[in-house]
Amino acid sequence: MMEKILKASVRTESGKGVAKRLRREGKIPAVAYDRTGKSTLLVLNQADFVKLNKDVTESTIVTVDADGKDFEAFIKHIDFDILSGLPQHVDFYQVERGKVLRAKVSVVITGNPVGVREGGVLETGITEIDVECLPKDLPPVIKVDVTNLGANQAIHVRDLDVSKDVKVHTPEDSVIAVVKFIRSDVPETPAEATEAAPAEA
């Protein structure tokens, strides 16, 4: 996986006036929080961040280069402008290199199940997997291919193909996807048959 790097500058000024000025200049005010709650004020280039944000998820670790001093972090929250849709403020959560972290990784379903092509309906279950690993081993998403899923078959957490370096905390019997097949050729009940029979003259 290619490393995601974002250039930033450390700022000392804060407040609404400063934030508005930065946005007019094509920049985004941001804050990086570490595990102790300590915060660092940052400035991002808007165009650079918009480009990077198209290719990351909530569990993607980004290397932020702040005036030559870099750190790894998740993008924790983004405030968007209602009209333009452009990011107005970004919060980062720093992670420590070499230390195990716990995070939730999104599940991405791919493929068209055999069971659906035969008339079944695909239903999805949990959408995130709770994992524990080193920052470098954290997957941005967990892809689940349902192509071979037949009628009345399911994929559970225990069926996932994840790295041996990633510990999964989500219960292994949790359902990720299932194809349900509703038969249309169910025999009539005696009551239904009686109602359908024509009356004798």
PDB file of C-alpha atoms in Angstrom, residues 32-183:
ATOM      1  CA  ALA A  32      -3.861  17.194  15.534  1.00  0.00           C
ATOM      2  CA  TYR A  33      -4.583  15.506  18.888  1.00  0.00           C
ATOM      3  CA  ASP A  34      -2.245  12.987  20.491  1.00  0.00           C
ATOM      4  CA  ARG A  35      -3.152  10.161  22.898  1.00  0.00           C
ATOM      5  CA  THR A  36      -2.840  12.456  25.920  1.00  0.00           C
ATOM      6  CA  GLY A  37      -5.230  15.048  24.477  1.00  0.00           C
ATOM      7  CA  LYS A  38      -2.494  17.557  23.657  1.00  0.00           C
ATOM      8  CA  SER A  39      -3.271  19.460  20.460  1.00  0.00           C
ATOM      9  CA  THR A  40      -1.158  20.993  17.698  1.00  0.00           C
ATOM     10  CA  LEU A  41      -2.618  23.699  15.447  1.00  0.00           C
ATOM     11  CA  LEU A  42      -1.967  23.145  11.746  1.00  0.00           C
ATOM     12  CA  VAL A  43      -2.583  24.699   8.339  1.00  0.00           C
ATOM     13  CA  LEU A  44      -3.240  22.526   5.268  1.00  0.00           C
ATOM     14  CA  ASN A  45      -3.254  23.325   1.574  1.00  0.00           C
ATOM     15  CA  GLN A  46      -6.877  22.881   0.511  1.00  0.00           C
ATOM     16  CA  ALA A  47      -6.134  21.410  -2.937  1.00  0.00           C
ATOM     17  CA  ASP A  48      -3.637  18.911  -1.507  1.00  0.00           C
ATOM     18  CA  PHE A  49      -6.052  17.750   1.182  1.00  0.00           C
ATOM     19  CA  VAL A  50      -9.011  17.406  -1.193  1.00  0.00           C
ATOM     20  CA  LYS A  51      -6.888  15.233  -3.497  1.00  0.00           C
ATOM     21  CA  LEU A  52      -5.680  13.028  -0.627  1.00  0.00           C
ATOM     22  CA  ASN A  53      -9.131  12.699   0.933  1.00  0.00           C
ATOM     23  CA  LYS A  54     -10.510  11.074  -2.224  1.00  0.00           C
ATOM     24  CA  ASP A  55      -8.249   8.084  -1.635  1.00  0.00           C
ATOM     25  CA  VAL A  56      -8.463   7.458   2.116  1.00  0.00           C
ATOM     26  CA  THR A  57     -10.873   5.953   4.626  1.00  0.00           C
ATOM     27  CA  GLU A  58     -11.416   6.483   8.354  1.00  0.00           C
ATOM     28  CA  SER A  59      -8.833   3.790   9.068  1.00  0.00           C
ATOM     29  CA  THR A  60      -6.170   5.012   6.626  1.00  0.00           C
ATOM     30  CA  ILE A  61      -3.052   6.233   8.390  1.00  0.00           C
ATOM     31  CA  VAL A  62      -1.705   9.456   6.918  1.00  0.00           C
ATOM     32  CA  THR A  63       1.841  10.718   7.428  1.00  0.00           C
ATOM     33  CA  VAL A  64       1.581  14.435   8.182  1.00  0.00           C
ATOM     34  CA  ASP A  65       4.745  16.428   7.485  1.00  0.00           C
ATOM     35  CA  ALA A  66       4.424  19.527   9.657  1.00  0.00           C
ATOM     36  CA  ASP A  67       7.329  21.865   8.885  1.00  0.00           C
ATOM     37  CA  GLY A  68       9.718  18.941   8.519  1.00  0.00           C
ATOM     38  CA  LYS A  69       8.529  17.080  11.612  1.00  0.00           C
ATOM     39  CA  ASP A  70       6.305  14.176  10.621  1.00  0.00           C
ATOM     40  CA  PHE A  71       3.790  12.070  12.525  1.00  0.00           C
ATOM     41  CA  GLU A  72       1.225   9.401  11.662  1.00  0.00           C
ATOM     42  CA  ALA A  73      -2.466  10.029  12.194  1.00  0.00           C
ATOM     43  CA  PHE A  74      -6.032   9.160  11.295  1.00  0.00           C
ATOM     44  CA  ILE A  75      -8.324  11.775   9.799  1.00  0.00           C
ATOM     45  CA  LYS A  76     -10.789  11.848  12.691  1.00  0.00           C
ATOM     46  CA  HIS A  77     -13.289  14.471  11.532  1.00  0.00           C
ATOM     47  CA  ILE A  78     -13.852  16.875   8.646  1.00  0.00           C
ATOM     48  CA  ASP A  79     -16.185  19.884   8.625  1.00  0.00           C
ATOM     49  CA  PHE A  80     -17.529  20.623   5.138  1.00  0.00           C
ATOM     50  CA  ASP A  81     -19.078  23.810   3.772  1.00  0.00           C
ATOM     51  CA  ILE A  82     -22.781  23.187   3.103  1.00  0.00           C
ATOM     52  CA  LEU A  83     -22.826  25.085  -0.195  1.00  0.00           C
ATOM     53  CA  SER A  84     -19.418  24.419  -1.759  1.00  0.00           C
ATOM     54  CA  GLY A  85     -18.824  20.982  -0.258  1.00  0.00           C
ATOM     55  CA  LEU A  86     -15.211  21.960   0.428  1.00  0.00           C
ATOM     56  CA  PRO A  87     -13.497  21.017   3.711  1.00  0.00           C
ATOM     57  CA  GLN A  88     -13.475  23.837   6.267  1.00  0.00           C
ATOM     58  CA  HIS A  89     -11.669  22.206   9.192  1.00  0.00           C
ATOM     59  CA  VAL A  90      -9.885  18.910   9.836  1.00  0.00           C
ATOM     60  CA  ASP A  91      -9.173  16.982  13.047  1.00  0.00           C
ATOM     61  CA  PHE A  92      -6.372  14.407  13.166  1.00  0.00           C
ATOM     62  CA  TYR A  93      -5.748  11.749  15.806  1.00  0.00           C
ATOM     63  CA  GLN A  94      -2.069  10.869  16.153  1.00  0.00           C
ATOM     64  CA  VAL A  95      -0.853   7.287  16.526  1.00  0.00           C
ATOM     65  CA  GLU A  96       2.501   6.142  17.867  1.00  0.00           C
ATOM     66  CA  ARG A  97       4.807   4.210  15.570  1.00  0.00           C
ATOM     67  CA  GLY A  98       5.619   0.732  16.849  1.00  0.00           C
ATOM     68  CA  LYS A  99       2.735   0.691  19.343  1.00  0.00           C
ATOM     69  CA  VAL A 100      -0.307  -1.516  18.927  1.00  0.00           C
ATOM     70  CA  LEU A 101      -3.545   0.350  18.292  1.00  0.00           C
ATOM     71  CA  ARG A 102      -7.190  -0.653  18.180  1.00  0.00           C
ATOM     72  CA  ALA A 103      -9.448   0.637  15.427  1.00  0.00           C
ATOM     73  CA  LYS A 104     -12.582  -0.077  13.418  1.00  0.00           C
ATOM     74  CA  VAL A 105     -12.087  -0.936   9.748  1.00  0.00           C
ATOM     75  CA  SER A 106     -14.897  -0.611   7.196  1.00  0.00           C
ATOM     76  CA  VAL A 107     -16.138  -3.676   5.324  1.00  0.00           C
ATOM     77  CA  VAL A 108     -16.437  -3.348   1.530  1.00  0.00           C
ATOM     78  CA  ILE A 109     -18.632  -5.900  -0.258  1.00  0.00           C
ATOM     79  CA  THR A 110     -17.578  -6.863  -3.804  1.00  0.00           C
ATOM     80  CA  GLY A 111     -18.995  -9.221  -6.414  1.00  0.00           C
ATOM     81  CA  ASN A 112     -22.432 -10.421  -7.518  1.00  0.00           C
ATOM     82  CA  PRO A 113     -23.466 -13.557  -5.595  1.00  0.00           C
ATOM     83  CA  VAL A 114     -24.444 -16.745  -7.425  1.00  0.00           C
ATOM     84  CA  GLY A 115     -27.475 -16.931  -5.159  1.00  0.00           C
ATOM     85  CA  VAL A 116     -28.700 -13.506  -6.274  1.00  0.00           C
ATOM     86  CA  ARG A 117     -28.432 -14.509  -9.935  1.00  0.00           C
ATOM     87  CA  GLU A 118     -30.612 -17.501  -9.041  1.00  0.00           C
ATOM     88  CA  GLY A 119     -33.287 -15.298  -7.508  1.00  0.00           C
ATOM     89  CA  GLY A 120     -32.036 -14.748  -3.972  1.00  0.00           C
ATOM     90  CA  VAL A 121     -31.585 -11.470  -2.117  1.00  0.00           C
ATOM     91  CA  LEU A 122     -28.263 -10.276  -0.672  1.00  0.00           C
ATOM     92  CA  GLU A 123     -28.490  -8.871   2.844  1.00  0.00           C
ATOM     93  CA  THR A 124     -25.539  -7.298   4.638  1.00  0.00           C
ATOM     94  CA  GLY A 125     -24.781  -7.458   8.339  1.00  0.00           C
ATOM     95  CA  ILE A 126     -22.017  -5.657  10.206  1.00  0.00           C
ATOM     96  CA  THR A 127     -20.222  -2.896   8.310  1.00  0.00           C
ATOM     97  CA  GLU A 128     -17.104  -2.519  10.488  1.00  0.00           C
ATOM     98  CA  ILE A 129     -14.558  -4.896  11.987  1.00  0.00           C
ATOM     99  CA  ASP A 130     -12.891  -4.152  15.327  1.00  0.00           C
ATOM    100  CA  VAL A 131      -9.168  -4.912  14.970  1.00  0.00           C
ATOM    101  CA  GLU A 132      -5.899  -4.529  16.859  1.00  0.00           C
ATOM    102  CA  CYS A 133      -2.474  -4.246  15.225  1.00  0.00           C
ATOM    103  CA  LEU A 134       0.541  -2.035  14.614  1.00  0.00           C
ATOM    104  CA  PRO A 135      -0.155   1.142  12.613  1.00  0.00           C
ATOM    105  CA  LYS A 136       1.796  -0.182   9.621  1.00  0.00           C
ATOM    106  CA  ASP A 137      -0.397  -3.314   9.469  1.00  0.00           C
ATOM    107  CA  LEU A 138      -3.772  -1.567   9.671  1.00  0.00           C
ATOM    108  CA  PRO A 139      -5.802  -2.229   6.483  1.00  0.00           C
ATOM    109  CA  PRO A 140      -7.654   0.797   5.039  1.00  0.00           C
ATOM    110  CA  VAL A 141     -10.680  -1.446   4.369  1.00  0.00           C
ATOM    111  CA  ILE A 142     -11.516  -5.144   4.551  1.00  0.00           C
ATOM    112  CA  LYS A 143     -12.839  -6.406   1.210  1.00  0.00           C
ATOM    113  CA  VAL A 144     -15.294  -9.296   1.190  1.00  0.00           C
ATOM    114  CA  ASP A 145     -15.938 -11.062  -2.136  1.00  0.00           C
ATOM    115  CA  VAL A 146     -19.452 -12.531  -2.198  1.00  0.00           C
ATOM    116  CA  THR A 147     -19.309 -13.857  -5.785  1.00  0.00           C
ATOM    117  CA  ASN A 148     -19.483 -17.529  -4.758  1.00  0.00           C
ATOM    118  CA  LEU A 149     -22.171 -17.033  -2.128  1.00  0.00           C
ATOM    119  CA  GLY A 150     -25.117 -19.319  -2.890  1.00  0.00           C
ATOM    120  CA  ALA A 151     -28.712 -19.320  -1.714  1.00  0.00           C
ATOM    121  CA  ASN A 152     -29.062 -19.455   2.085  1.00  0.00           C
ATOM    122  CA  GLN A 153     -25.296 -19.162   2.518  1.00  0.00           C
ATOM    123  CA  ALA A 154     -23.526 -16.584   4.683  1.00  0.00           C
ATOM    124  CA  ILE A 155     -20.098 -15.099   5.254  1.00  0.00           C
ATOM    125  CA  HIS A 156     -19.106 -14.627   8.894  1.00  0.00           C
ATOM    126  CA  VAL A 157     -16.224 -12.811  10.541  1.00  0.00           C
ATOM    127  CA  ARG A 158     -14.461 -16.157  10.983  1.00  0.00           C
ATOM    128  CA  ASP A 159     -14.352 -16.489   7.170  1.00  0.00           C
ATOM    129  CA  LEU A 160     -12.364 -13.275   6.652  1.00  0.00           C
ATOM    130  CA  ASP A 161      -8.941 -13.426   5.055  1.00  0.00           C
ATOM    131  CA  VAL A 162      -6.918 -10.992   7.177  1.00  0.00           C
ATOM    132  CA  SER A 163      -3.207 -10.729   7.856  1.00  0.00           C
ATOM    133  CA  LYS A 164      -1.806 -12.810  10.714  1.00  0.00           C
ATOM    134  CA  ASP A 165      -0.508  -9.511  12.109  1.00  0.00           C
ATOM    135  CA  VAL A 166      -4.063  -8.234  12.583  1.00  0.00           C
ATOM    136  CA  LYS A 167      -6.063  -9.434  15.594  1.00  0.00           C
ATOM    137  CA  VAL A 168      -9.837  -9.354  15.121  1.00  0.00           C
ATOM    138  CA  HIS A 169     -11.975  -8.537  18.174  1.00  0.00           C
ATOM    139  CA  THR A 170     -15.393  -8.670  16.502  1.00  0.00           C
ATOM    140  CA  PRO A 171     -17.213 -11.929  17.445  1.00  0.00           C
ATOM    141  CA  GLU A 172     -16.356 -14.584  14.852  1.00  0.00           C
ATOM    142  CA  ASP A 173     -19.986 -15.640  14.360  1.00  0.00           C
ATOM    143  CA  SER A 174     -21.056 -12.106  13.347  1.00  0.00           C
ATOM    144  CA  VAL A 175     -22.678 -12.116   9.895  1.00  0.00           C
ATOM    145  CA  ILE A 176     -21.180  -9.922   7.182  1.00  0.00           C
ATOM    146  CA  ALA A 177     -23.337 -10.996   4.238  1.00  0.00           C
ATOM    147  CA  VAL A 178     -26.038 -13.586   3.578  1.00  0.00           C
ATOM    148  CA  VAL A 179     -28.085 -14.561   0.525  1.00  0.00           C
ATOM    149  CA  LYS A 180     -31.686 -15.302   1.435  1.00  0.00           C
ATOM    150  CA  PHE A 181     -33.780 -17.330  -0.975  1.00  0.00           C
ATOM    151  CA  ILE A 182     -37.555 -16.970  -0.771  1.00  0.00           C
ATOM    152  CA  ARG A 183     -39.309 -19.804  -2.576  1.00  0.00           C
TER     153      ARG A 183
END
